[in-house]
Amino acid sequence: MGEALLAARLQAWDQYLAAGTLGPVLNEIEALPLKLEEKAFFGIQMLHRAGLHGQALEEIDQFTADADLSPLVHCKLARIATDAGATFLAAQFLKAALEGRSSVEGLAMAIDIATEISERDLEERAALQLEKLFPEHPALVNRLLKQFDDADDYTGLSNMWERLGNAEARDLCSDLAGLIPAEGIADYGGIRKTLVQRFNGLHVDSLLVRHARRKKLYMHALDIATTGTVARPAAAHAILNIVEDLTLSRDEQGRLVISGDQLRGAIEKVISYLAENPTDTYTRSRLAKVLSLEITGTMGVALIAVLSLDFMRRPLTPIAIDRPKGLSADQLSTRLDLIGNAWKWLDSQSPVMLGKIVLPEHLLTVPADDLAPAIITMMKYLIGRVQDDDDLKQLRLWMMLGVSINSHTTAQDYDLLILRLGAAAFAMTGQVQFARDIAEQILNLSDNSSRRRRAGWFSVADIYQRLGNKMESLIAFACAAAGDTEVEEDEIWDETNGLVRLLRDTGLFDVAREIHESAWNILGRLGLAEANAHRHKFMSLTIDLGQARLKDDFASDLPDFLRRITECAEEELQSASNVEPQAILLAQIILWAQLAEVEVPVKTIETFEMLLDQASGMVARLARSLSSAEPEPEALLNLHQTTEAARYADDVAHDARFVALLSQRLLASERARSDAVTSTLAIEMISDRAVSGPGWKVTSKPLSIVTSVGEPATIAKYLSLEGVSVILLGSDAKKNLTHVQWREGEGSIEPVDAFSVIDFRTWSENFPYKYGIDDETPNLFYTTTESLRLTSLPAGPIVVVADTELQQLPCNILRTGDEFAGESHPMASAPSLSWLKAARDNPAQTDGRKIAWISQEEKLGQTFVAIKTRLADTFEEHGIALDTGPEIPDGLAGSELVIVTAHGGLGSDQKYFQRVSDEGSLVTSGGYLAAHLRNVGVVVLFVCSGGRTDKVPDAVTTVGLAKALLDQGCTAVLASPWPLDSRVTYHWLPAFLDSWTQGNSLAEANFQANRAVARGLGGEPAKCLAMTLYGDPLRTCFQAEVDLG
């Protein structure tokens, strides 16, 4: 019945969606005579058809699948999950679909989805079933074509195209078969030159690029892929895949095999493609991943910043558009009936799709050209006066009204500005997820002209800059600057100013000043210099301040900065404009002055109070707390709770930046120094909360918000009563360490005289990496940690929760006196207390399997062969299945224990884990390995630096292979934070498995295993303290058996 109803109503519902009105569709579904799960499924499909993939996943998370759901429905859910990026969930739906009697349609869909999400086993199962029903189905034909291509069998490809009646493809593959040599390296340039004379260049390039990549001839592949203009998604994806291949590859001296210019040229091609294709979300997210710390390290941000500059330096053609001034405030006040009726109609259609919704013309009693500018003026007025949720609701209504009349205006381009204004306001008032949703909607609306594409990309850059996401902002800005060079005059000023902010935030201060000066010249040409002089002056101040903050003698500059910010604030108050940036900055300068014991002038305090009177409620509360000598923990909790929950956990890293500022200020207060509950709250807020709980299935939802000041302390208290003491470490605003201990239900603040945060930052420039490669410096561990000691540790097992910077210090080498913690205590580290609570309250469910992977390719050595030989008896004794294939095995997800033996590599500056490789030809990213280990209970990594943690600059989170595994839903990871001596593997693993399978906790089992290493190899910390536990310290092997039962 359900499918018949859907077929009957689908056309009508699609018409509603095309008009941007989702509400009537959902209301009609709710009224249908269907089961609850059928209604839910229809609703999910409509959200998917509307392009609201994140919201569709949220509904799937609440969806209870009926046992009677057809295989086709499971396939459709798999497609929805795949389009939303939830590949693990998609695989689960596909498994369910293939267990039933699937239709031809469902099986064909399953093959496509399984191919897309790289589930080779599921693809094979679906193909075998489809062959029995429809052997000539196009899905099977396409699969066979791909298999011939993957095998470099161009003769087979040619024969297949012959059967399919495609003469051009047949001849192309036939010619290529004759030109590709059986041995040696092909002359790709010569082959291409020959083939493009007869065949489509895109088809030629596609075949040659794939062949060169399979042969691992990445530079040849890049040369072909970047030959012409990139016009298709597949071509952009090919470039990004090759760039990843090259940035992870190293020559014999360990150097990058791609030059900076080559990398820049390749990324420039992708940016140019995205500039013209703003709705290609996948390519944009793939680019962000390739430019991330996990792939290109610190080069990524620098590269995209340079590209933005290059594009922005192209000559622009200013254009003037004559726009109506719009209704005055008095005139608008006489049209309140129009506003009220419009809002009432919009509410009746809710939820609506911004940008698609169109207000019925009969409700417009004034020309849209007059109303649109008035709405923009009203929004600007409201933005600086938001005090509570009612004000935010009203701002949303004005924004919805503005975009709903856009198509009635002559210019039809007010919508992007209105959405940008709204999103910027929501970003500053804590509505961070809504601001992100608006940014993505802007891109969907900007694809119908080159000028709108540029404006759309710049809007997104502006929004993400305000959200603190530098990479997304830089990518969007580069795409804007790479687009149309005809720009409205006032938009040139906005764009130039936006670039200045980005360059400042990236630390390119001199270049920022250069662009800032050109912005002043633009203002002069527009005749707007006098009216905007105060803003220009304020921007100059922020550049100087950002650079001065890096100086050791910054405190000596504070009196001058206090004077300058006071002048800027006074001028902003006189202009009656947006005072919030001044309020936040002045609060921070007052804070720094207090910490440096620099007197703050009375005039500055008076000006600050006037700023707070005019700022929005959230900004005023944040600024007041930041500047307070004794901020209240309740203020921190309020800021945390009024920051909108992110849809995905990794966005928390940027959303929490103001919370982190206030947390470090609170940590430096007298109250925090004497109260363990307050300090525990503050450290929890600067720990790594940008990670979902273990075992997540649908989306990587953020951890639950903290509900009270005492909640983190309560978590620590109960953990300490479960048999593991809790240590919390946090660096405060004065760069001092706070050390909190919870043992047997009691909390205390410990003295920290022997720990220097400044020395720790110096230590982190070379360590812990150097511990694994320097075996000549005597007493290296002791001499380098002399000023990184704690005064005491509680007895017994310990779990450490530290702020995201201090998480770089491995817990095993926390030092008291002349002893390292791991020598006498079972130790573990966890991202946050909230993560630990999630792990203990909802233990990850696994299937109980135990698997080891040791690639046996020997081209570059025989270390792994020796490890396998030494561990063979251990694997057999404990029922561990061994895979020795040259690729990361499929089907590891959901196992209880996975042991990985591989080489690990950091970036070129010996920071940030990047590469996993074997002793043959496998080279891949840590993220790729982590994705294969989805929701594994316990992961053992015999991988150099696999346990290393690095702080992400400008975000409240960390990065590393162990963190990536926790991101993928794993419960615990055991790995070394520095290069690992291969002999450790066969001394450590037997002892670990013996202890764990006897019922001991992971922390205890790791402790006993490290002791076995000390007995076998000696007491050198580089060996006997290498294997470090990240995650749940209390998980047991028996717990895994209970999960399976």
PDB file of N, CA and C in Angstrom, residues 33 86 119 196 203 221 227 245 300 367 385 423 504 561 568 666 671 674 783 847 906:
ATOM      1  N   PRO A  33      -3.123   6.964   5.951  1.00  0.00           N
ATOM      2  CA  PRO A  33      -3.466   5.760   6.737  1.00  0.00           C
ATOM      3  C   PRO A  33      -2.380   4.694   6.620  1.00  0.00           C
ATOM      4  N   ALA A  86      27.024   8.776   5.124  1.00  0.00           N
ATOM      5  CA  ALA A  86      26.999   7.785   6.201  1.00  0.00           C
ATOM      6  C   ALA A  86      27.238   6.391   5.609  1.00  0.00           C
ATOM      7  N   GLU A 119      32.477  -1.272  -0.797  1.00  0.00           N
ATOM      8  CA  GLU A 119      32.149  -2.526  -0.105  1.00  0.00           C
ATOM      9  C   GLU A 119      32.185  -3.651  -1.135  1.00  0.00           C
ATOM     10  N   VAL A 196      44.350  11.705 -29.096  1.00  0.00           N
ATOM     11  CA  VAL A 196      43.413  12.836 -29.120  1.00  0.00           C
ATOM     12  C   VAL A 196      43.172  13.344 -30.538  1.00  0.00           C
ATOM     13  N   HIS A 203      37.851  11.289 -22.770  1.00  0.00           N
ATOM     14  CA  HIS A 203      37.884   9.832 -22.639  1.00  0.00           C
ATOM     15  C   HIS A 203      39.324   9.317 -22.628  1.00  0.00           C
ATOM     16  N   ALA A 221      50.461  10.645 -14.088  1.00  0.00           N
ATOM     17  CA  ALA A 221      49.008  10.785 -13.975  1.00  0.00           C
ATOM     18  C   ALA A 221      48.618  12.249 -13.783  1.00  0.00           C
ATOM     19  N   THR A 227      46.174  18.618 -17.838  1.00  0.00           N
ATOM     20  CA  THR A 227      46.503  19.129 -19.178  1.00  0.00           C
ATOM     21  C   THR A 227      45.552  20.224 -19.627  1.00  0.00           C
ATOM     22  N   ASP A 245      47.935  10.909  -3.385  1.00  0.00           N
ATOM     23  CA  ASP A 245      48.983   9.912  -3.631  1.00  0.00           C
ATOM     24  C   ASP A 245      50.379  10.527  -3.509  1.00  0.00           C
ATOM     25  N   GLY A 300      48.853  22.790   3.686  1.00  0.00           N
ATOM     26  CA  GLY A 300      47.515  22.960   3.143  1.00  0.00           C
ATOM     27  C   GLY A 300      46.974  24.365   3.278  1.00  0.00           C
ATOM     28  N   PRO A 367       5.575  47.125  -3.893  1.00  0.00           N
ATOM     29  CA  PRO A 367       6.548  46.521  -4.814  1.00  0.00           C
ATOM     30  C   PRO A 367       7.684  45.832  -4.058  1.00  0.00           C
ATOM     31  N   ARG A 385      21.120  43.984  18.179  1.00  0.00           N
ATOM     32  CA  ARG A 385      20.259  44.142  19.358  1.00  0.00           C
ATOM     33  C   ARG A 385      19.624  42.828  19.804  1.00  0.00           C
ATOM     34  N   ALA A 423      23.109  34.676   8.438  1.00  0.00           N
ATOM     35  CA  ALA A 423      24.047  33.649   8.895  1.00  0.00           C
ATOM     36  C   ALA A 423      25.159  34.245   9.748  1.00  0.00           C
ATOM     37  N   ARG A 504      45.012  37.636   8.094  1.00  0.00           N
ATOM     38  CA  ARG A 504      45.363  37.927   9.498  1.00  0.00           C
ATOM     39  C   ARG A 504      45.232  36.667  10.347  1.00  0.00           C
ATOM     40  N   PHE A 561      47.958  49.282  22.968  1.00  0.00           N
ATOM     41  CA  PHE A 561      46.778  48.604  22.405  1.00  0.00           C
ATOM     42  C   PHE A 561      45.508  48.987  23.169  1.00  0.00           C
ATOM     43  N   CYS A 568      39.032  53.128  18.943  1.00  0.00           N
ATOM     44  CA  CYS A 568      38.206  52.439  17.940  1.00  0.00           C
ATOM     45  C   CYS A 568      36.799  52.196  18.469  1.00  0.00           C
ATOM     46  N   LEU A 666      38.680  31.112  33.394  1.00  0.00           N
ATOM     47  CA  LEU A 666      38.152  30.594  34.660  1.00  0.00           C
ATOM     48  C   LEU A 666      39.205  29.770  35.389  1.00  0.00           C
ATOM     49  N   ARG A 671      38.949  30.954  42.399  1.00  0.00           N
ATOM     50  CA  ARG A 671      37.972  29.898  42.685  1.00  0.00           C
ATOM     51  C   ARG A 671      38.430  28.565  42.109  1.00  0.00           C
ATOM     52  N   SER A 674      41.172  26.689  43.951  1.00  0.00           N
ATOM     53  CA  SER A 674      40.855  26.123  45.260  1.00  0.00           C
ATOM     54  C   SER A 674      39.680  25.151  45.223  1.00  0.00           C
ATOM     55  N   THR A 783      66.294  14.008  30.784  1.00  0.00           N
ATOM     56  CA  THR A 783      66.758  15.391  30.579  1.00  0.00           C
ATOM     57  C   THR A 783      65.698  16.258  29.901  1.00  0.00           C
ATOM     58  N   ASP A 847      31.093  -7.880  17.206  1.00  0.00           N
ATOM     59  CA  ASP A 847      30.706  -9.251  16.868  1.00  0.00           C
ATOM     60  C   ASP A 847      31.666 -10.304  17.439  1.00  0.00           C
ATOM     61  N   LEU A 906      55.055  10.565   9.605  1.00  0.00           N
ATOM     62  CA  LEU A 906      54.570  11.907   9.905  1.00  0.00           C
ATOM     63  C   LEU A 906      54.775  12.812   8.703  1.00  0.00           C
TER      64      LEU A 906
END
